[in-house]
mmCIF file of C-alpha atoms in Angstrom:
data_model
loop_
_atom_site.group_PDB
_atom_site.id
_atom_site.type_symbol
_atom_site.label_atom_id
_atom_site.label_comp_id
_atom_site.label_asym_id
_atom_site.label_seq_id
_atom_site.Cartn_x
_atom_site.Cartn_y
_atom_site.Cartn_z
ATOM 1 C CA LEU A 1 22.050 3.382 0.070
ATOM 2 C CA HIS A 2 19.161 4.789 -0.808
ATOM 3 C CA ALA A 3 18.368 4.642 -4.263
ATOM 4 C CA ILE A 4 14.947 6.029 -5.749
ATOM 5 C CA ALA A 5 13.610 6.572 -9.659
ATOM 6 C CA GLY A 6 10.764 7.234 -10.552
ATOM 7 C CA MET A 7 8.587 8.588 -13.609
ATOM 8 C CA ASP A 8 5.074 10.753 -13.521
ATOM 9 C CA TYR A 9 3.371 10.621 -16.861
ATOM 10 C CA ARG A 10 -0.167 12.464 -17.399
ATOM 11 C CA PHE A 11 -2.074 11.678 -20.537
ATOM 12 C CA TYR A 12 -5.613 11.908 -21.778
ATOM 13 C CA GLY A 13 -7.895 8.544 -22.198
ATOM 14 C CA TRP A 14 -11.305 8.433 -23.299
ATOM 15 C CA GLY A 15 -11.126 12.122 -23.440
ATOM 16 C CA ARG A 16 -10.467 12.667 -19.284
ATOM 17 C CA PRO A 17 -7.284 13.258 -17.695
ATOM 18 C CA PHE A 18 -4.649 9.890 -15.831
ATOM 19 C CA ARG A 19 -1.729 10.303 -14.355
ATOM 20 C CA LEU A 20 0.767 7.327 -14.219
ATOM 21 C CA PHE A 21 3.511 7.496 -11.403
ATOM 22 C CA VAL A 22 5.995 4.920 -10.689
ATOM 23 C CA GLU A 23 8.710 4.477 -8.377
ATOM 24 C CA ALA A 24 11.570 1.930 -8.428
ATOM 25 C CA TYR A 25 13.475 1.575 -4.996
ATOM 26 C CA TYR A 26 16.688 -0.356 -3.447
ATOM 27 C CA LYS A 27 17.874 0.071 -0.252
ATOM 28 C CA ASP A 28 21.032 -1.236 1.509
ATOM 29 C CA LEU A 29 20.460 -2.044 5.079
ATOM 30 C CA ALA A 30 23.774 -2.268 7.526
ATOM 31 C CA ASN A 31 23.589 -3.179 11.105
ATOM 32 C CA LEU A 32 20.053 -4.511 11.536
ATOM 33 C CA ILE A 33 19.083 -5.711 14.614
ATOM 34 C CA PRO A 34 16.407 -9.053 13.578
ATOM 35 C CA TYR A 35 12.833 -8.881 15.218
ATOM 36 C CA GLU A 36 10.289 -10.925 15.402
ATOM 37 C CA VAL A 37 6.195 -10.110 15.663
ATOM 38 C CA GLN A 38 4.288 -11.504 17.712
ATOM 39 C CA ASN A 39 0.634 -10.828 17.092
ATOM 40 C CA VAL A 40 1.235 -7.324 18.201
ATOM 41 C CA ARG A 41 4.410 -7.424 20.225
ATOM 42 C CA ILE A 42 7.633 -7.101 18.815
ATOM 43 C CA ARG A 43 10.285 -8.868 20.334
ATOM 44 C CA TYR A 44 13.783 -7.309 19.341
ATOM 45 C CA TYR A 45 17.529 -9.456 19.361
ATOM 46 C CA PRO A 46 19.851 -7.140 20.516
ATOM 47 C CA ASP A 47 22.942 -9.687 20.490
ATOM 48 C CA GLU A 48 22.463 -10.027 17.165
ATOM 49 C CA VAL A 49 23.693 -7.691 13.671
ATOM 50 C CA ALA A 50 22.419 -8.250 10.156
ATOM 51 C CA ASN A 51 22.830 -6.607 6.913
ATOM 52 C CA GLY A 52 19.865 -6.397 4.621
ATOM 53 C CA PHE A 53 18.232 -4.857 1.345
ATOM 54 C CA ALA A 54 14.691 -3.930 0.346
ATOM 55 C CA TYR A 55 13.884 -3.641 -3.170
ATOM 56 C CA GLY A 56 10.585 -2.758 -4.876
ATOM 57 C CA VAL A 57 8.486 -1.113 -7.200
ATOM 58 C CA ASP A 58 5.345 0.991 -6.638
ATOM 59 C CA ALA A 59 2.909 2.292 -9.248
ATOM 60 C CA ARG A 60 -0.479 3.958 -9.505
ATOM 61 C CA LEU A 61 -2.760 4.949 -12.047
ATOM 62 C CA ASN A 62 -5.010 8.246 -10.836
ATOM 63 C CA GLY A 63 -7.957 9.314 -13.235
ATOM 64 C CA GLU A 64 -11.849 9.989 -13.901
ATOM 65 C CA PHE A 65 -12.410 6.369 -15.109
ATOM 66 C CA ILE A 66 -15.666 7.725 -14.328
ATOM 67 C CA LYS A 67 -15.920 11.436 -15.929
ATOM 68 C CA GLY A 68 -15.508 14.080 -13.384
ATOM 69 C CA VAL A 69 -14.940 11.939 -10.796
ATOM 70 C CA ASP A 70 -11.066 10.781 -9.609
ATOM 71 C CA SER A 71 -10.402 6.757 -8.700
ATOM 72 C CA TRP A 72 -6.823 5.221 -8.309
ATOM 73 C CA LEU A 73 -5.329 1.930 -9.113
ATOM 74 C CA SER A 74 -1.982 0.746 -7.276
ATOM 75 C CA LEU A 75 0.175 -1.807 -7.505
ATOM 76 C CA GLY A 76 3.569 -2.556 -5.194
ATOM 77 C CA LEU A 77 5.876 -5.496 -5.096
ATOM 78 C CA LEU A 78 8.507 -5.735 -2.318
ATOM 79 C CA ASN A 79 11.397 -7.724 -1.558
ATOM 80 C CA THR A 80 13.138 -7.315 1.899
ATOM 81 C CA GLN A 81 15.702 -9.472 3.322
ATOM 82 C CA GLU A 82 18.675 -9.833 5.807
ATOM 83 C CA ASP A 83 21.739 -12.456 7.021
ATOM 84 C CA ILE A 84 22.053 -12.365 10.385
ATOM 85 C CA LEU A 85 25.447 -12.071 10.249
ATOM 86 C CA GLY A 86 27.623 -15.090 12.124
ATOM 87 C CA ASP A 87 24.559 -17.392 11.634
ATOM 88 C CA GLU A 88 25.180 -19.014 8.305
ATOM 89 C CA GLU A 89 21.869 -19.203 7.236
ATOM 90 C CA GLY A 90 22.500 -16.595 4.647
ATOM 91 C CA TYR A 91 19.720 -14.066 3.391
ATOM 92 C CA VAL A 92 16.106 -14.561 4.827
ATOM 93 C CA SER A 93 12.629 -13.022 5.052
ATOM 94 C CA ARG A 94 11.980 -10.084 7.315
ATOM 95 C CA PRO A 95 9.124 -10.100 8.928
ATOM 96 C CA THR A 96 7.704 -6.914 6.733
ATOM 97 C CA ASP A 97 8.153 -8.996 3.578
ATOM 98 C CA GLN A 98 5.117 -8.414 1.786
ATOM 99 C CA ARG A 99 5.898 -9.373 -2.062
ATOM 100 C CA PHE A 100 2.770 -8.312 -3.662
ATOM 101 C CA THR A 101 0.314 -5.688 -2.635
ATOM 102 C CA PHE A 102 -2.588 -4.240 -4.732
ATOM 103 C CA SER A 103 -5.171 -1.495 -4.363
ATOM 104 C CA MET A 104 -8.182 0.394 -5.916
ATOM 105 C CA PHE A 105 -10.712 3.136 -4.618
ATOM 106 C CA PHE A 106 -12.927 3.613 -7.219
ATOM 107 C CA GLN A 107 -16.280 6.249 -6.703
ATOM 108 C CA ASP A 108 -18.985 6.780 -8.967
ATOM 109 C CA GLU A 109 -21.868 9.504 -8.057
ATOM 110 C CA LEU A 110 -25.813 9.685 -9.238
ATOM 111 C CA PRO A 111 -26.171 11.268 -13.242
ATOM 112 C CA ILE A 112 -29.341 12.881 -11.949
ATOM 113 C CA ASN A 113 -27.755 14.335 -8.622
ATOM 114 C CA PRO A 114 -24.071 14.060 -8.746
ATOM 115 C CA THR A 115 -24.350 15.533 -4.620
ATOM 116 C CA TYR A 116 -25.279 11.627 -3.888
ATOM 117 C CA LYS A 117 -21.923 9.058 -4.289
ATOM 118 C CA VAL A 118 -20.635 5.613 -3.898
ATOM 119 C CA GLN A 119 -16.867 5.193 -2.749
ATOM 120 C CA MET A 120 -15.576 1.475 -3.017
ATOM 121 C CA THR A 121 -12.020 0.506 -1.934
ATOM 122 C CA TYR A 122 -10.486 -2.874 -2.450
ATOM 123 C CA VAL A 123 -6.908 -3.751 -0.938
ATOM 124 C CA TYR A 124 -5.147 -6.996 -1.096
ATOM 125 C CA GLY A 125 -2.045 -8.014 0.539
ATOM 126 C CA SER A 126 -0.105 -10.804 -0.222
ATOM 127 C CA GLY A 127 1.071 -12.760 3.346
ATOM 128 C CA LEU A 128 3.402 -11.035 5.924
ATOM 129 C CA ARG A 129 6.047 -13.963 6.892
ATOM 130 C CA PHE A 130 5.987 -15.365 10.900
ATOM 131 C CA GLY A 131 7.387 -18.116 12.456
ATOM 132 C CA PRO A 132 7.545 -20.481 15.679
ATOM 133 C CA PRO A 133 7.828 -17.771 18.841
ATOM 134 C CA SER A 134 11.067 -17.123 20.234
ATOM 135 C CA THR A 135 13.074 -18.822 17.412
ATOM 136 C CA LEU A 136 15.113 -16.574 15.499
ATOM 137 C CA GLU A 137 16.617 -19.197 12.783
ATOM 138 C CA ASP A 138 12.812 -19.746 11.984
ATOM 139 C CA ARG A 139 11.297 -16.809 12.486
ATOM 140 C CA THR A 140 9.958 -16.201 8.679
ATOM 141 C CA VAL A 141 9.646 -19.786 7.562
ATOM 142 C CA ASN A 142 6.143 -19.390 7.273
ATOM 143 C CA THR A 143 3.806 -17.193 5.237
ATOM 144 C CA PHE A 144 0.237 -15.867 6.449
ATOM 145 C CA PRO A 145 -2.951 -16.003 3.889
ATOM 146 C CA PRO A 146 -3.590 -13.208 1.681
ATOM 147 C CA TYR A 147 -5.034 -10.149 3.171
ATOM 148 C CA HIS A 148 -8.282 -8.982 1.229
ATOM 149 C CA ARG A 149 -10.705 -6.099 2.457
ATOM 150 C CA PHE A 150 -13.274 -4.452 0.475
ATOM 151 C CA ASP A 151 -14.936 -1.327 1.699
ATOM 152 C CA ILE A 152 -17.983 0.715 0.393
ATOM 153 C CA GLY A 153 -19.565 4.065 1.382
ATOM 154 C CA PHE A 154 -22.463 6.528 0.394
ATOM 155 C CA SER A 155 -21.803 10.538 1.144
ATOM 156 C CA LYS A 156 -24.441 13.000 0.356
ATOM 157 C CA LEU A 157 -23.280 16.395 -0.015
ATOM 158 C CA ILE A 158 -25.344 19.087 1.987
ATOM 159 C CA THR A 159 -24.559 22.695 1.810
ATOM 160 C CA ILE A 160 -25.738 24.843 4.259
ATOM 161 C CA LEU A 161 -25.908 28.767 3.249
ATOM 162 C CA PRO A 162 -25.430 31.206 6.220
ATOM 163 C CA LYS A 163 -28.037 33.756 6.445
ATOM 164 C CA GLY A 164 -28.486 36.662 4.120
ATOM 165 C CA TYR A 165 -26.797 34.518 1.308
ATOM 166 C CA GLU A 166 -27.994 35.068 -1.575
ATOM 167 C CA LYS A 167 -27.648 32.212 -4.754
ATOM 168 C CA THR A 168 -25.816 34.029 -7.592
ATOM 169 C CA GLY A 169 -26.348 31.133 -9.832
ATOM 170 C CA VAL A 170 -22.762 30.737 -10.395
#
């Protein structure tokens, strides 16, 4: 069972176009094979069977925070858990249970020469779950520290016209 509800809202703010879209979802997970993540290795427990669920909300605001240049803000909330059948522990977090994420992409251009641009991206994610290796019952008891990343880039638009091409002024 997988259910999604979404909303797409377009509006003008500060005389510029914006778009807000939000999606909420729920997924019922049956006959799962539990697993754990060990660095880049994924270890499955094929002799175990679990049921679980995942639900959350994703939202993004996209628009021209700076006139004529698109940027966006994004927010995600997630909860994903599973119950291994017969272990008497009940629901525990899955290794992919990242409760909160936030990201933004912001760009600007030089007002006197819009062929020069700067782009900035920031990503924040709450920590993923982990535990001692090779222990099924404790594989998600701890949480990694939050993840932060910031990137900045600069660009220059260079236009090369083919031979014999005349500018028309358009």
